[in-house]
Short mmCIF file of C-alpha atoms in Angstrom, two decimals:
data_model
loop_
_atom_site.label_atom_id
_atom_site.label_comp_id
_atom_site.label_asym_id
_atom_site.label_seq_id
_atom_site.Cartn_x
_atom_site.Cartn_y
_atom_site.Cartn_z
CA UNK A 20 0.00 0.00 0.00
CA UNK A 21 1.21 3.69 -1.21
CA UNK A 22 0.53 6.93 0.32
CA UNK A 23 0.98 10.43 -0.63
CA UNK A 24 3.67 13.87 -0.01
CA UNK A 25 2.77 17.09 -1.17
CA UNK A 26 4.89 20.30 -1.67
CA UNK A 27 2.85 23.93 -2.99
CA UNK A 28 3.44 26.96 -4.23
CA UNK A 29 4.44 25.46 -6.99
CA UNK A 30 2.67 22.56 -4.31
CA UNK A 31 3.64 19.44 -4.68
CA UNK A 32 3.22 15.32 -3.61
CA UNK A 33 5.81 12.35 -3.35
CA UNK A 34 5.05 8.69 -2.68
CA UNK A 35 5.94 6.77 0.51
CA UNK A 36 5.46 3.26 1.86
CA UNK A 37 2.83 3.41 4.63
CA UNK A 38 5.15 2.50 7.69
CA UNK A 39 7.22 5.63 6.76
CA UNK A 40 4.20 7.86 6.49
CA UNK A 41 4.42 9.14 10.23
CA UNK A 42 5.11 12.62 11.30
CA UNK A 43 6.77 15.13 9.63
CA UNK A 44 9.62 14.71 6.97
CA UNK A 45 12.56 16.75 5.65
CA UNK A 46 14.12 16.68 2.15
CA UNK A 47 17.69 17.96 1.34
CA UNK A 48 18.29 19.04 -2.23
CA UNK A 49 21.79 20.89 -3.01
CA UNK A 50 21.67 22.52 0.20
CA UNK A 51 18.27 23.54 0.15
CA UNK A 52 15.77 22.06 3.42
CA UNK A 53 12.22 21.84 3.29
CA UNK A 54 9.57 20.21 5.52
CA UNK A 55 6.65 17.55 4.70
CA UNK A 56 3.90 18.01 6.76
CA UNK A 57 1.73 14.54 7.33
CA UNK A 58 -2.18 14.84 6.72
CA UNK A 59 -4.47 11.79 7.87
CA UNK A 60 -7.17 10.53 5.81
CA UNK A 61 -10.36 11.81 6.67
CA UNK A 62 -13.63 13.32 5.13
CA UNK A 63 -14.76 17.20 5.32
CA UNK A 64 -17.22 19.22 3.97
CA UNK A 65 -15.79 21.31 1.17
CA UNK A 66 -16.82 24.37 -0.33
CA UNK A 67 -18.62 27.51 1.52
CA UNK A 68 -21.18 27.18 3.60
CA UNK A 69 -24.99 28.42 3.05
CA UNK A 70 -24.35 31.62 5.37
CA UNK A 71 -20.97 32.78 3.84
CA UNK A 72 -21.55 36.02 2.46
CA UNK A 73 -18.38 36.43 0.95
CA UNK A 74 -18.86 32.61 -1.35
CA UNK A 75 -19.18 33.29 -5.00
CA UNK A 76 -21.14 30.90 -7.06
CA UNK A 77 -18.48 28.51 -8.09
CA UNK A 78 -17.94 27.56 -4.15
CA UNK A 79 -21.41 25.92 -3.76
CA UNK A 80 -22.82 23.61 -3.39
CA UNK A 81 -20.93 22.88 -0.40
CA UNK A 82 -20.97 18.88 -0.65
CA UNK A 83 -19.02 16.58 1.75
CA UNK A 84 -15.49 15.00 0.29
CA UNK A 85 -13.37 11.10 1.72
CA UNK A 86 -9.92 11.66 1.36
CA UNK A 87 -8.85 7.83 1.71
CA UNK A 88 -5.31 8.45 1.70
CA UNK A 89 -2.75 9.79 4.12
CA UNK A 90 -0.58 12.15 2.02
CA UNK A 91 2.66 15.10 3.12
CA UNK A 92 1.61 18.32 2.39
CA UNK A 93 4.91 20.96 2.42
CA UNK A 94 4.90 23.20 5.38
CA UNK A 95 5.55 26.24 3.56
CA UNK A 96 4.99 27.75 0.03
CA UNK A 97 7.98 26.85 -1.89
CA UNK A 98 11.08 28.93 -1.34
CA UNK A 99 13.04 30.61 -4.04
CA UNK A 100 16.11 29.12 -3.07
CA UNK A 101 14.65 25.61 -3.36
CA UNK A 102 13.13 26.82 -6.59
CA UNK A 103 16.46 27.77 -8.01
CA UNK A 104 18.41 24.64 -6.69
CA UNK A 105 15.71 22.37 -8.82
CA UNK A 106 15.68 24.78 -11.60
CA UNK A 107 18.79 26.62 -11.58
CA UNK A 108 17.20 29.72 -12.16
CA UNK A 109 15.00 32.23 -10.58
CA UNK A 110 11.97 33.52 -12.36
CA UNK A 111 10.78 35.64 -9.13
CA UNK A 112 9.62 39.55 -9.85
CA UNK A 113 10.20 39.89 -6.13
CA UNK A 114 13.76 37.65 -6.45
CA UNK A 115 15.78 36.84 -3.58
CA UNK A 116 18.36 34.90 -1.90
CA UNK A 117 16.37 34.39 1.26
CA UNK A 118 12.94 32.75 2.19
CA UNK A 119 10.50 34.67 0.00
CA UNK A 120 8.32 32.36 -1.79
CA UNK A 121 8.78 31.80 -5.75
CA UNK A 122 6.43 33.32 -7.79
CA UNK A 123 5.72 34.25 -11.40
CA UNK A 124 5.96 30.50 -12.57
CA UNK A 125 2.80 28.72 -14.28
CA UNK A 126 1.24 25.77 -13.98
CA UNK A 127 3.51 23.91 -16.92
CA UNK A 128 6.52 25.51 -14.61
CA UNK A 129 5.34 23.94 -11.29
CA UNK A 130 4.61 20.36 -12.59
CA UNK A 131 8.71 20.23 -14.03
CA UNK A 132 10.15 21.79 -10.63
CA UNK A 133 7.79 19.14 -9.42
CA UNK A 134 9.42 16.31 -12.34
CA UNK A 135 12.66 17.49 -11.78
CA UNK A 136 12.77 17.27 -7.48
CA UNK A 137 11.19 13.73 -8.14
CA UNK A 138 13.83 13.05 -10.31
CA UNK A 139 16.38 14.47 -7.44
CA UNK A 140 15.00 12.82 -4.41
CA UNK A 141 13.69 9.45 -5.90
CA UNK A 142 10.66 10.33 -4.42
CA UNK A 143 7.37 11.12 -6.59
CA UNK A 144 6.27 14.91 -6.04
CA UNK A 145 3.19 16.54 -8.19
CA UNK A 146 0.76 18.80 -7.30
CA UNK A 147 -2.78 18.24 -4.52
CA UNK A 148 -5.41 18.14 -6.17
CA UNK A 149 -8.47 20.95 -5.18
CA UNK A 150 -9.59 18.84 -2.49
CA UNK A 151 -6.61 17.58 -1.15
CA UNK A 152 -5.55 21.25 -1.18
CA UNK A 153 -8.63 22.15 1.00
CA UNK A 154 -8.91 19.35 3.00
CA UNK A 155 -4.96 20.57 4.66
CA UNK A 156 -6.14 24.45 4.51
CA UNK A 157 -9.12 23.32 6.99
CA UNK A 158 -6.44 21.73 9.34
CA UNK A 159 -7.05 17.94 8.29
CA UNK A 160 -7.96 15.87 11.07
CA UNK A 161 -7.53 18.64 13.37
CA UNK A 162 -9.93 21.13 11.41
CA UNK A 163 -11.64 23.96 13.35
CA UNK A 164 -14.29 25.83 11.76
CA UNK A 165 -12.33 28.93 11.08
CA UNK A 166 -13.00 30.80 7.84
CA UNK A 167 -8.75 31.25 6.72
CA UNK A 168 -6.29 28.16 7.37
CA UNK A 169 -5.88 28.75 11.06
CA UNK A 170 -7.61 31.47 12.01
CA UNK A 171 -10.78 33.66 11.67
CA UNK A 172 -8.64 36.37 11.97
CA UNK A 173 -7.14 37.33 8.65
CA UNK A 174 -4.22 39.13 10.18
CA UNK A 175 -2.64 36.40 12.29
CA UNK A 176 -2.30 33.55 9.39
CA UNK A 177 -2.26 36.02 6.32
CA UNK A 178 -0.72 38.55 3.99
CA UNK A 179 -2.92 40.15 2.07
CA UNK A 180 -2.95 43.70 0.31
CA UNK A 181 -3.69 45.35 3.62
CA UNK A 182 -1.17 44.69 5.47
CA UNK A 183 1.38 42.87 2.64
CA UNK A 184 2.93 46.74 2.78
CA UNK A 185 4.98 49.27 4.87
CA UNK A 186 1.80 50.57 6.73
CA UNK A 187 -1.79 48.82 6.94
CA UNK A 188 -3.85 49.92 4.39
CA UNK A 189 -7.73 50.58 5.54
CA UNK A 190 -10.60 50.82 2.94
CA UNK A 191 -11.00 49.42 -0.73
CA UNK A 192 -8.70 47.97 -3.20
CA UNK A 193 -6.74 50.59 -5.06
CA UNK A 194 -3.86 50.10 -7.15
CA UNK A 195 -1.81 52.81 -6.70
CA UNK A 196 -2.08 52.24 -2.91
CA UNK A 197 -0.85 48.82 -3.34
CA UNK A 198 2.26 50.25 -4.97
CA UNK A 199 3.04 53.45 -3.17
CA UNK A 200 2.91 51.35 0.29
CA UNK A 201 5.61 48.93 -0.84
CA UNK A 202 2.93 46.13 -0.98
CA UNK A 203 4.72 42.86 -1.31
CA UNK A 204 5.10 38.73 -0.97
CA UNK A 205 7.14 37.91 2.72
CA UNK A 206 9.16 35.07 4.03
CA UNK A 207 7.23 32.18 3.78
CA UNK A 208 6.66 31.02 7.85
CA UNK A 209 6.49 34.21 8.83
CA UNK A 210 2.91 34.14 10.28
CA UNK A 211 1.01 31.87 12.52
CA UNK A 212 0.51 28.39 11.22
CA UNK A 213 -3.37 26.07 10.95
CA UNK A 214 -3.89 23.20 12.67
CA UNK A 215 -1.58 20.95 11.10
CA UNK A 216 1.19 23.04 11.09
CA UNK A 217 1.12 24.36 7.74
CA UNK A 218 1.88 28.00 6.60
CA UNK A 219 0.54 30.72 4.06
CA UNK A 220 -2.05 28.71 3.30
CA UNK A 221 -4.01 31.95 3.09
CA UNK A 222 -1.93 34.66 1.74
CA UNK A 223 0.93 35.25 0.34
CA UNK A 224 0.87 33.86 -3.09
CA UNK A 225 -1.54 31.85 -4.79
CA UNK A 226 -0.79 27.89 -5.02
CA UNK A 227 -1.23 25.95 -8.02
CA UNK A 228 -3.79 22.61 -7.91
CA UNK A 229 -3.48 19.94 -10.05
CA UNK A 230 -6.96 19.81 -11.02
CA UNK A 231 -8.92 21.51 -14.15
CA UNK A 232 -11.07 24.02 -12.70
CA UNK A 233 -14.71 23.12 -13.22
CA UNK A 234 -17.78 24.06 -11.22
CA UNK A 235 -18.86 21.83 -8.28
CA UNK A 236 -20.91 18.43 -8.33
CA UNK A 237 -23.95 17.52 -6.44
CA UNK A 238 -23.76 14.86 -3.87
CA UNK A 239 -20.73 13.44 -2.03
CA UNK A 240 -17.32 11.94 -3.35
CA UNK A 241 -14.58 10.41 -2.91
CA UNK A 242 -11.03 11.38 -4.33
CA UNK A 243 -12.09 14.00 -6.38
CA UNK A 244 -9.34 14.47 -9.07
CA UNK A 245 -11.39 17.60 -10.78
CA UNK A 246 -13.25 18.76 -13.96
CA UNK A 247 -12.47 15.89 -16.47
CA UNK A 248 -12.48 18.75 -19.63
CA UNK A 249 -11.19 22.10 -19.60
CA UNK A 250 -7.98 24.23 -20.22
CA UNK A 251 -8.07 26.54 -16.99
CA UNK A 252 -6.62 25.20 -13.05
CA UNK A 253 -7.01 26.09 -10.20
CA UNK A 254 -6.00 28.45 -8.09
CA UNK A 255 -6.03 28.33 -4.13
CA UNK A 256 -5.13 30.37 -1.48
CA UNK A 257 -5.36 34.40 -2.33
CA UNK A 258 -2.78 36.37 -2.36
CA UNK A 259 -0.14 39.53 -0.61
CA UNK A 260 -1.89 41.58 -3.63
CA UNK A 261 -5.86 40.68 -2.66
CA UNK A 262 -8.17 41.11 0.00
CA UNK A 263 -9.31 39.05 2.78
CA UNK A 264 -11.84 37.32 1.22
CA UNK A 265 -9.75 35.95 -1.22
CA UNK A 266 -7.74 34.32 1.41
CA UNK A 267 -10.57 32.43 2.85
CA UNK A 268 -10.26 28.52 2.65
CA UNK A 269 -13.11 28.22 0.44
CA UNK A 270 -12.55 30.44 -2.14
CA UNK A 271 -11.91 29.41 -5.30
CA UNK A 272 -9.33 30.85 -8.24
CA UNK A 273 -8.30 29.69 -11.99
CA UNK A 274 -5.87 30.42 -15.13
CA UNK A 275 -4.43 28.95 -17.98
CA UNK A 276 -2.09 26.36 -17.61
CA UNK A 277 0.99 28.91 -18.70
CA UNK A 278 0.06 32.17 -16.99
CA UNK A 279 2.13 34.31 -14.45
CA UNK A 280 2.02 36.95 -12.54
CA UNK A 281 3.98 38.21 -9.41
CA UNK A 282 1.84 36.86 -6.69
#
């Protein structure tokens, strides 16, 4: 019997016998640490709820989800420096040599860091899929009810335009705001983590799913792998550059498979 890893940002999964899927677990690649984070089977109810005023229409219906695998999840977004030992290179608008997370790389880009640390560790990474995505966000096993990963306060588990900048920013979106005030991705870890121990789950920078986006079924399921037809995928997590809403573990983003952008 096989179980499954996960690492995000790019996100991403690897394969491990099922006595070895305990804990937490730490890969080395040319210098570069990062941390596995394990997440127990289990079954949640996905999607927003009836009396979320904030849910748009492609987070409903809410509809109840078994997970019947135990999979690692990475603790934090990916770094750029583990991004540029895999890929020798940095594509980052925001590059540096700490603990920022990578950004500006696609879909295509994420699934060949993911090929390429496979091919590095002997271990099989790829991306969660939507639900397995969600399922971690909400804590796992450990979920509480709270409406970001962690928290139903936005500021303790999240950057987001607001507060992404030199000063908080109070009142609506604005552009021009966003720049003036320095508004920015941060070190990855750098806020308080969910339930399972898992960081920037809302905020920061968005995370890449495996799954074709595709608008919800009716009834329950089990292992959902996503839309079966499509050219757009998702999207989780919101952003340093959007509100709070966005960062809420229900909501729900999508692109083509080879767009970027610096958050």
């Amino acid at each position: 019997m096989k179980r499954n890893i996960y690492l995000f940002a790019a996100m991403a999964v690897v394969m491990c016998m099922a006595s070895a899927c305990t804990g937490k677990k730490t890969f080395t690649v040319k210098g570069e640490s990062f941390d596995m984070v394990l997440v127990k089977a289990g079954t949640f109810e996905m999607g927003a709820g009836a009396d979320d005023a904030d849910a748009d229409d492609d987070e409903h219906p809410q509809h109840t989800v078994r997970l019947t695998h135990d999979y690692y999840i990475g603790a934090t977004e990916v770094t750029q420096g583990l991004w540029e030992a895999v890929m020798e290179g940095n594509p980052s608008y925001f590059a540096s040599s700490g603990r920022l997370p990578v950004e500006s790389v696609s879909y295509d880009d994420a699934l060949e860091f993911c090929r390429r640390l496979s091919s590095l560790t002997g271990q099989r990474f790829t991306l969660p899929t939507e639900a397995e995505w969600e399922y971690a966000a909400r804590g796992g096993h450990k979920a509480k009810p709270t409406r970001y990963a962690g928290s139903d306060d936005v500021d303790e588990v999240a950057w987001y335009w607001q507060n992404s900048g030199d000063g908080y920013l109070a009142g609506d979106w604005d552009y021009d705001r966003i720049k003036s005030n320095n508004c920015r991705p941060h070190e990855v870890g750098s806020k308080r983590p969910n339930e399972l121990g898992i960081y920037d789950m809302s905020g920061n920078v968005w995370e890449w799913c495996l799954d074709r986006y595709g608008d919800y079924p009716v009834g329950a399921q089990t292992d959902p792998i996503g839309a079966s037809s499509g050219s757009s995928r998702v999207l989780r997590g919101g952003s340093w550059y959007y509100g709070a809403p966005i960062c809420r573990v229900a909501d729900r983003g999508y692109f083509i498979p080879d767009y970027r952008y610096y958050d």
